[in-house]
Structures are given as structure tokens and as C-alpha cells.
PDB file of C-alpha atoms in Angstrom:
ATOM      1  CA  UNK A  12     100.069  34.656  38.512  1.00 64.00           C
ATOM      2  CA  UNK A  13     102.258  37.605  37.480  1.00 84.00           C
ATOM      3  CA  UNK A  14      99.598  38.650  34.951  1.00 89.00           C
ATOM      4  CA  UNK A  15      96.986  38.613  37.719  1.00 89.00           C
ATOM      5  CA  UNK A  16      99.223  40.724  39.977  1.00 90.00           C
ATOM      6  CA  UNK A  17      99.910  43.218  37.178  1.00 94.00           C
ATOM      7  CA  UNK A  18      96.183  43.484  36.388  1.00 94.00           C
ATOM      8  CA  UNK A  19      95.407  44.149  40.076  1.00 94.00           C
ATOM      9  CA  UNK A  20      98.169  46.773  40.363  1.00 94.00           C
ATOM     10  CA  UNK A  21      96.960  48.516  37.192  1.00 96.00           C
ATOM     11  CA  UNK A  22      93.350  48.528  38.489  1.00 97.00           C
ATOM     12  CA  UNK A  23      94.400  50.023  41.856  1.00 96.00           C
ATOM     13  CA  UNK A  24      96.669  52.559  40.156  1.00 95.00           C
ATOM     14  CA  UNK A  25      93.908  53.638  37.736  1.00 96.00           C
ATOM     15  CA  UNK A  26      91.470  53.961  40.653  1.00 96.00           C
ATOM     16  CA  UNK A  27      93.938  56.083  42.661  1.00 95.00           C
ATOM     17  CA  UNK A  28      94.612  58.309  39.636  1.00 94.00           C
ATOM     18  CA  UNK A  29      90.862  58.812  39.156  1.00 95.00           C
ATOM     19  CA  UNK A  30      90.593  59.880  42.822  1.00 95.00           C
ATOM     20  CA  UNK A  31      93.500  62.316  42.349  1.00 93.00           C
ATOM     21  CA  UNK A  32      92.056  63.905  39.193  1.00 94.00           C
ATOM     22  CA  UNK A  33      88.448  63.914  40.403  1.00 94.00           C
ATOM     23  CA  UNK A  34      87.074  61.573  37.723  1.00 96.00           C
ATOM     24  CA  UNK A  35      86.238  58.660  40.093  1.00 97.00           C
ATOM     25  CA  UNK A  36      82.565  57.640  40.198  1.00 97.00           C
ATOM     26  CA  UNK A  37      82.410  54.063  41.581  1.00 98.00           C
ATOM     27  CA  UNK A  38      83.927  50.600  41.504  1.00 98.00           C
ATOM     28  CA  UNK A  39      82.640  47.040  41.769  1.00 97.00           C
ATOM     29  CA  UNK A  40      84.571  43.833  42.405  1.00 97.00           C
ATOM     30  CA  UNK A  41      82.913  40.455  41.958  1.00 95.00           C
ATOM     31  CA  UNK A  42      83.684  37.202  43.730  1.00 92.00           C
ATOM     32  CA  UNK A  43      82.441  33.744  42.805  1.00 90.00           C
ATOM     33  CA  UNK A  44      78.689  33.519  42.223  1.00 89.00           C
ATOM     34  CA  UNK A  45      76.461  31.218  44.242  1.00 87.00           C
ATOM     35  CA  UNK A  46      75.234  27.998  42.617  1.00 85.00           C
ATOM     36  CA  UNK A  47      71.680  28.177  41.286  1.00 82.00           C
ATOM     37  CA  UNK A  48      68.889  25.879  42.334  1.00 74.00           C
ATOM     38  CA  UNK A  49      68.034  23.426  39.577  1.00 67.00           C
ATOM     39  CA  UNK A  50      64.582  23.149  38.056  1.00 64.00           C
ATOM     40  CA  UNK A  51      62.257  20.265  38.817  1.00 61.00           C
ATOM     41  CA  UNK A  52      62.571  17.208  36.610  1.00 59.00           C
ATOM     42  CA  UNK A  53      59.630  15.926  34.557  1.00 57.00           C
ATOM     43  CA  UNK A  54      58.334  13.824  37.434  1.00 57.00           C
ATOM     44  CA  UNK A  55      57.905  17.081  39.368  1.00 56.00           C
ATOM     45  CA  UNK A  56      60.432  16.498  42.135  1.00 58.00           C
ATOM     46  CA  UNK A  57      63.947  17.593  42.935  1.00 57.00           C
ATOM     47  CA  UNK A  58      66.751  15.116  43.188  1.00 63.00           C
ATOM     48  CA  UNK A  59      67.809  14.736  46.838  1.00 70.00           C
ATOM     49  CA  UNK A  60      71.414  14.317  45.712  1.00 80.00           C
ATOM     50  CA  UNK A  61      71.246  17.543  43.706  1.00 79.00           C
ATOM     51  CA  UNK A  62      69.891  19.465  46.726  1.00 81.00           C
ATOM     52  CA  UNK A  63      72.615  18.064  48.965  1.00 85.00           C
ATOM     53  CA  UNK A  64      75.283  18.952  46.392  1.00 86.00           C
ATOM     54  CA  UNK A  65      73.881  22.470  46.035  1.00 87.00           C
ATOM     55  CA  UNK A  66      73.963  22.957  49.817  1.00 87.00           C
ATOM     56  CA  UNK A  67      77.529  21.662  49.952  1.00 88.00           C
ATOM     57  CA  UNK A  68      78.609  24.086  47.189  1.00 86.00           C
ATOM     58  CA  UNK A  69      76.934  26.997  48.977  1.00 87.00           C
ATOM     59  CA  UNK A  70      78.595  26.082  52.261  1.00 87.00           C
ATOM     60  CA  UNK A  71      82.023  26.149  50.561  1.00 86.00           C
ATOM     61  CA  UNK A  72      81.323  29.767  49.607  1.00 87.00           C
ATOM     62  CA  UNK A  73      80.302  30.816  53.142  1.00 85.00           C
ATOM     63  CA  UNK A  74      82.265  33.902  54.177  1.00 85.00           C
ATOM     64  CA  UNK A  75      83.808  34.464  50.720  1.00 88.00           C
ATOM     65  CA  UNK A  76      83.405  37.766  48.852  1.00 91.00           C
ATOM     66  CA  UNK A  77      80.223  38.073  46.783  1.00 93.00           C
ATOM     67  CA  UNK A  78      80.594  41.709  45.685  1.00 96.00           C
ATOM     68  CA  UNK A  79      82.535  44.744  46.841  1.00 96.00           C
ATOM     69  CA  UNK A  80      81.262  48.134  45.747  1.00 97.00           C
ATOM     70  CA  UNK A  81      82.907  51.477  46.318  1.00 97.00           C
ATOM     71  CA  UNK A  82      81.632  55.042  46.311  1.00 97.00           C
ATOM     72  CA  UNK A  83      82.687  58.426  47.632  1.00 96.00           C
ATOM     73  CA  UNK A  84      81.109  59.724  50.851  1.00 95.00           C
ATOM     74  CA  UNK A  85      81.631  62.763  53.064  1.00 94.00           C
ATOM     75  CA  UNK A  86      82.036  61.827  56.722  1.00 92.00           C
ATOM     76  CA  UNK A  87      82.128  64.185  59.678  1.00 86.00           C
ATOM     77  CA  UNK A  88      84.831  63.717  62.257  1.00 76.00           C
ATOM     78  CA  UNK A  89      83.454  61.890  65.308  1.00 69.00           C
ATOM     79  CA  UNK A  90      84.521  64.631  67.735  1.00 62.00           C
ATOM     80  CA  UNK A  91      82.574  67.299  65.836  1.00 47.00           C
ATOM     81  CA  UNK A  92      79.498  65.095  65.541  1.00 47.00           C
ATOM     82  CA  UNK A  93      79.379  64.473  69.316  1.00 48.00           C
ATOM     83  CA  UNK A  94      79.757  68.165  70.101  1.00 46.00           C
ATOM     84  CA  UNK A  95      76.768  69.146  67.955  1.00 47.00           C
ATOM     85  CA  UNK A  96      74.400  66.472  69.334  1.00 48.00           C
ATOM     86  CA  UNK A  97      73.058  68.716  72.085  1.00 47.00           C
ATOM     87  CA  UNK A  98      72.228  71.558  69.688  1.00 44.00           C
ATOM     88  CA  UNK A  99      69.212  70.279  67.805  1.00 45.00           C
ATOM     89  CA  UNK A 100      68.434  72.768  65.045  1.00 45.00           C
ATOM     90  CA  UNK A 101      71.973  73.478  63.927  1.00 42.00           C
ATOM     91  CA  UNK A 102      72.580  72.326  60.341  1.00 44.00           C
ATOM     92  CA  UNK A 103      75.490  69.917  60.086  1.00 46.00           C
ATOM     93  CA  UNK A 104      77.433  72.070  57.635  1.00 43.00           C
ATOM     94  CA  UNK A 105      77.144  75.342  59.555  1.00 48.00           C
ATOM     95  CA  UNK A 106      80.467  77.012  60.217  1.00 48.00           C
ATOM     96  CA  UNK A 107      81.954  75.789  56.932  1.00 52.00           C
ATOM     97  CA  UNK A 108      82.097  72.106  57.935  1.00 56.00           C
ATOM     98  CA  UNK A 109      81.896  69.958  54.825  1.00 74.00           C
ATOM     99  CA  UNK A 110      83.204  66.649  56.130  1.00 87.00           C
ATOM    100  CA  UNK A 111      86.144  64.579  55.024  1.00 92.00           C
ATOM    101  CA  UNK A 112      86.084  62.704  51.734  1.00 94.00           C
ATOM    102  CA  UNK A 113      86.243  58.920  52.125  1.00 95.00           C
ATOM    103  CA  UNK A 114      86.035  55.987  49.767  1.00 96.00           C
ATOM    104  CA  UNK A 115      83.404  53.675  51.234  1.00 97.00           C
ATOM    105  CA  UNK A 116      83.724  50.007  50.302  1.00 96.00           C
ATOM    106  CA  UNK A 117      80.645  47.873  50.963  1.00 96.00           C
ATOM    107  CA  UNK A 118      81.718  44.239  51.215  1.00 94.00           C
ATOM    108  CA  UNK A 119      78.994  41.652  50.645  1.00 94.00           C
ATOM    109  CA  UNK A 120      79.751  38.066  51.596  1.00 91.00           C
ATOM    110  CA  UNK A 121      78.139  34.727  50.796  1.00 91.00           C
ATOM    111  CA  UNK A 122      75.982  33.623  53.772  1.00 89.00           C
ATOM    112  CA  UNK A 123      77.640  36.129  56.143  1.00 88.00           C
ATOM    113  CA  UNK A 124      77.181  39.684  57.469  1.00 90.00           C
ATOM    114  CA  UNK A 125      78.067  42.540  55.111  1.00 92.00           C
ATOM    115  CA  UNK A 126      80.718  45.084  56.110  1.00 92.00           C
ATOM    116  CA  UNK A 127      81.478  48.681  55.195  1.00 94.00           C
ATOM    117  CA  UNK A 128      85.005  50.075  55.272  1.00 94.00           C
ATOM    118  CA  UNK A 129      85.756  53.799  55.030  1.00 95.00           C
ATOM    119  CA  UNK A 130      89.162  54.934  53.775  1.00 95.00           C
ATOM    120  CA  UNK A 131      90.180  58.596  53.895  1.00 93.00           C
ATOM    121  CA  UNK A 132      90.892  60.000  50.416  1.00 93.00           C
ATOM    122  CA  UNK A 133      94.240  61.810  50.336  1.00 86.00           C
ATOM    123  CA  UNK A 134      96.340  63.028  47.442  1.00 77.00           C
ATOM    124  CA  UNK A 135      99.288  60.729  46.841  1.00 72.00           C
ATOM    125  CA  UNK A 136     102.656  62.194  47.771  1.00 71.00           C
ATOM    126  CA  UNK A 137     105.871  60.636  46.468  1.00 67.00           C
ATOM    127  CA  UNK A 138     105.981  56.976  47.512  1.00 64.00           C
ATOM    128  CA  UNK A 139     103.643  57.307  50.502  1.00 75.00           C
ATOM    129  CA  UNK A 140     100.694  54.981  50.204  1.00 83.00           C
ATOM    130  CA  UNK A 141      97.250  56.219  51.165  1.00 90.00           C
ATOM    131  CA  UNK A 142      94.488  54.613  53.266  1.00 93.00           C
ATOM    132  CA  UNK A 143      92.604  53.853  50.042  1.00 95.00           C
ATOM    133  CA  UNK A 144      95.613  52.150  48.458  1.00 94.00           C
ATOM    134  CA  UNK A 145      96.337  50.083  51.579  1.00 93.00           C
ATOM    135  CA  UNK A 146      92.674  49.113  51.947  1.00 93.00           C
ATOM    136  CA  UNK A 147      92.341  47.999  48.325  1.00 94.00           C
ATOM    137  CA  UNK A 148      95.596  46.024  48.454  1.00 92.00           C
ATOM    138  CA  UNK A 149      94.369  44.303  51.616  1.00 90.00           C
ATOM    139  CA  UNK A 150      91.086  43.320  49.925  1.00 91.00           C
ATOM    140  CA  UNK A 151      92.990  41.701  47.052  1.00 90.00           C
ATOM    141  CA  UNK A 152      95.537  40.009  49.343  1.00 86.00           C
ATOM    142  CA  UNK A 153      92.730  38.570  51.448  1.00 84.00           C
ATOM    143  CA  UNK A 154      90.871  37.452  48.323  1.00 85.00           C
ATOM    144  CA  UNK A 155      93.946  35.543  47.143  1.00 78.00           C
ATOM    145  CA  UNK A 156      94.598  33.843  50.476  1.00 73.00           C
ATOM    146  CA  UNK A 157      97.759  35.841  51.203  1.00 66.00           C
ATOM    147  CA  UNK A 158      96.309  37.414  54.361  1.00 51.00           C
ATOM    148  CA  UNK A 159      97.893  35.358  57.131  1.00 48.00           C
ATOM    149  CA  UNK A 160      97.830  38.053  59.832  1.00 49.00           C
ATOM    150  CA  UNK A 161      94.325  38.363  61.296  1.00 48.00           C
ATOM    151  CA  UNK A 162      95.111  41.875  62.584  1.00 47.00           C
ATOM    152  CA  UNK A 163      95.698  43.334  59.123  1.00 48.00           C
ATOM    153  CA  UNK A 164      92.166  44.650  58.926  1.00 46.00           C
ATOM    154  CA  UNK A 165      90.182  42.695  56.312  1.00 49.00           C
ATOM    155  CA  UNK A 166      89.232  39.151  57.276  1.00 52.00           C
ATOM    156  CA  UNK A 167      87.044  37.481  54.697  1.00 55.00           C
ATOM    157  CA  UNK A 168      84.098  37.590  57.111  1.00 58.00           C
ATOM    158  CA  UNK A 169      83.054  36.906  60.685  1.00 60.00           C
ATOM    159  CA  UNK A 170      83.339  33.229  59.726  1.00 57.00           C
ATOM    160  CA  UNK A 171      87.070  33.723  59.388  1.00 55.00           C
ATOM    161  CA  UNK A 172      86.967  31.919  56.055  1.00 52.00           C
ATOM    162  CA  UNK A 173      90.333  31.846  54.351  1.00 55.00           C
ATOM    163  CA  UNK A 174      90.906  31.314  50.678  1.00 54.00           C
ATOM    164  CA  UNK A 175      93.448  28.673  49.824  1.00 53.00           C
ATOM    165  CA  UNK A 176      96.596  30.437  48.667  1.00 49.00           C
ATOM    166  CA  UNK A 177      96.316  31.053  44.935  1.00 51.00           C
ATOM    167  CA  UNK A 178      92.521  30.610  44.810  1.00 65.00           C
ATOM    168  CA  UNK A 179      90.964  33.766  43.384  1.00 75.00           C
ATOM    169  CA  UNK A 180      88.374  35.308  45.688  1.00 86.00           C
ATOM    170  CA  UNK A 181      87.867  38.238  43.304  1.00 92.00           C
ATOM    171  CA  UNK A 182      87.202  37.221  39.711  1.00 93.00           C
ATOM    172  CA  UNK A 183      86.398  40.517  37.989  1.00 94.00           C
ATOM    173  CA  UNK A 184      85.984  44.204  38.587  1.00 96.00           C
ATOM    174  CA  UNK A 185      84.865  47.437  37.049  1.00 97.00           C
ATOM    175  CA  UNK A 186      85.928  51.023  37.722  1.00 97.00           C
ATOM    176  CA  UNK A 187      83.603  53.762  36.505  1.00 97.00           C
ATOM    177  CA  UNK A 188      85.084  57.221  35.972  1.00 97.00           C
ATOM    178  CA  UNK A 189      83.828  60.297  34.156  1.00 96.00           C
ATOM    179  CA  UNK A 190      86.170  59.249  31.306  1.00 94.00           C
ATOM    180  CA  UNK A 191      84.664  55.747  30.957  1.00 96.00           C
ATOM    181  CA  UNK A 192      84.820  52.225  32.354  1.00 97.00           C
ATOM    182  CA  UNK A 193      87.921  50.208  33.193  1.00 96.00           C
ATOM    183  CA  UNK A 194      87.502  46.433  33.398  1.00 96.00           C
ATOM    184  CA  UNK A 195      89.447  44.006  35.562  1.00 95.00           C
ATOM    185  CA  UNK A 196      89.341  40.359  34.475  1.00 92.00           C
ATOM    186  CA  UNK A 197      91.216  37.950  36.748  1.00 89.00           C
ATOM    187  CA  UNK A 198      89.670  34.700  35.553  1.00 78.00           C
ATOM    188  CA  UNK A 199      89.545  33.592  31.933  1.00 67.00           C
ATOM    189  CA  UNK A 200      86.071  33.496  30.359  1.00 58.00           C
ATOM    190  CA  UNK A 201      84.635  29.997  30.078  1.00 50.00           C
TER     191      UNK A 201
END
């Protein structure tokens, strides 16, 4: 478990460094994949038991992470957006407004509604953690079943599914930067 924790910390640290130095392009985290429907047998029919088993396996995944992808987006502050609604032909970036840089994480779940989280991108100062760092840590904590407090911001889904402590809800990941790709492997290859 220490190796898993170290791999996660290294992934988050590398991602934060890429945000600081401007080399970040995107990231993807992968959860368990859904079971596949089996092919028909020679008689041309599906086994009823196999269909029931497949449905049971899918139901166990309900509300668990499927994929989490991250990209950079510029978001306007809500106050400024509301103020410019009445003025129709004014371009959004007039007056030097460029928006605030955010890391947007799109969280796709098995059999549940997808979510998007936006974390403000700030330069790291001393030991202060940033919104991005806190958000990423929360995703991993939730994925590992360590998220006991429902107010901490990242439930698995609207189903409230919880991973059993120690069960890995994120199996692998990839960080793409202008320097190359960084892999995260949390489950041994079979």
C-alpha cells in the first residue's frame, strides 16, 4: 500500500510541477472497466445465468469511477459574466479580461451521471496546497475508500457508492505534458 501511495504522490507532484512550468497538456485516470457481454453460443442463444451474472457485475460497479480526464480551461468570474449579460454585442474579452485558469476534471461514472469539477490553477507557495492539489488528493482518497466525510467534496457519485477501504477505484493514469507522458500504474498487469 505504501508503493501505491508513493506512486499517487509522485503523479500529483509531477502534475503540479507541469502546471507550474507550463508544460501541462492533459491527464486521464482510469477506474475498473465494465464487464463485456459474451457472444452467443453455437446454439444461438445466451446463457440466462451469464446474463444475470453480467448484470450483477455491472451493478457492483454502479457509481464507481470509469474515467477522469483533466484539461485546462479559462473561466470568467461569475460576477463579471452577470454584469455583461445585458450588453449583447460586447466581446467577452473586451477590457483585457482573459478569465482565470482552471484545471477542469471530467468525472465519468459507471451507470451514473458524469460530473465536472473546476479547480483554480495557482502557483505553489511554500507548503500551501492549491485547489488543484486538494482536488486531486480528494479524488484518490475517494477512489480508495478513505473518504468518510460526505462534505469533503467528491462523493463517488449521486449513488453515494463507497469503495471498500483498500479497494482501488483508480487503477491507472496518464499525464501528458509537452515533455512527454508520465504513467501511473496502481494495479499489477495480469
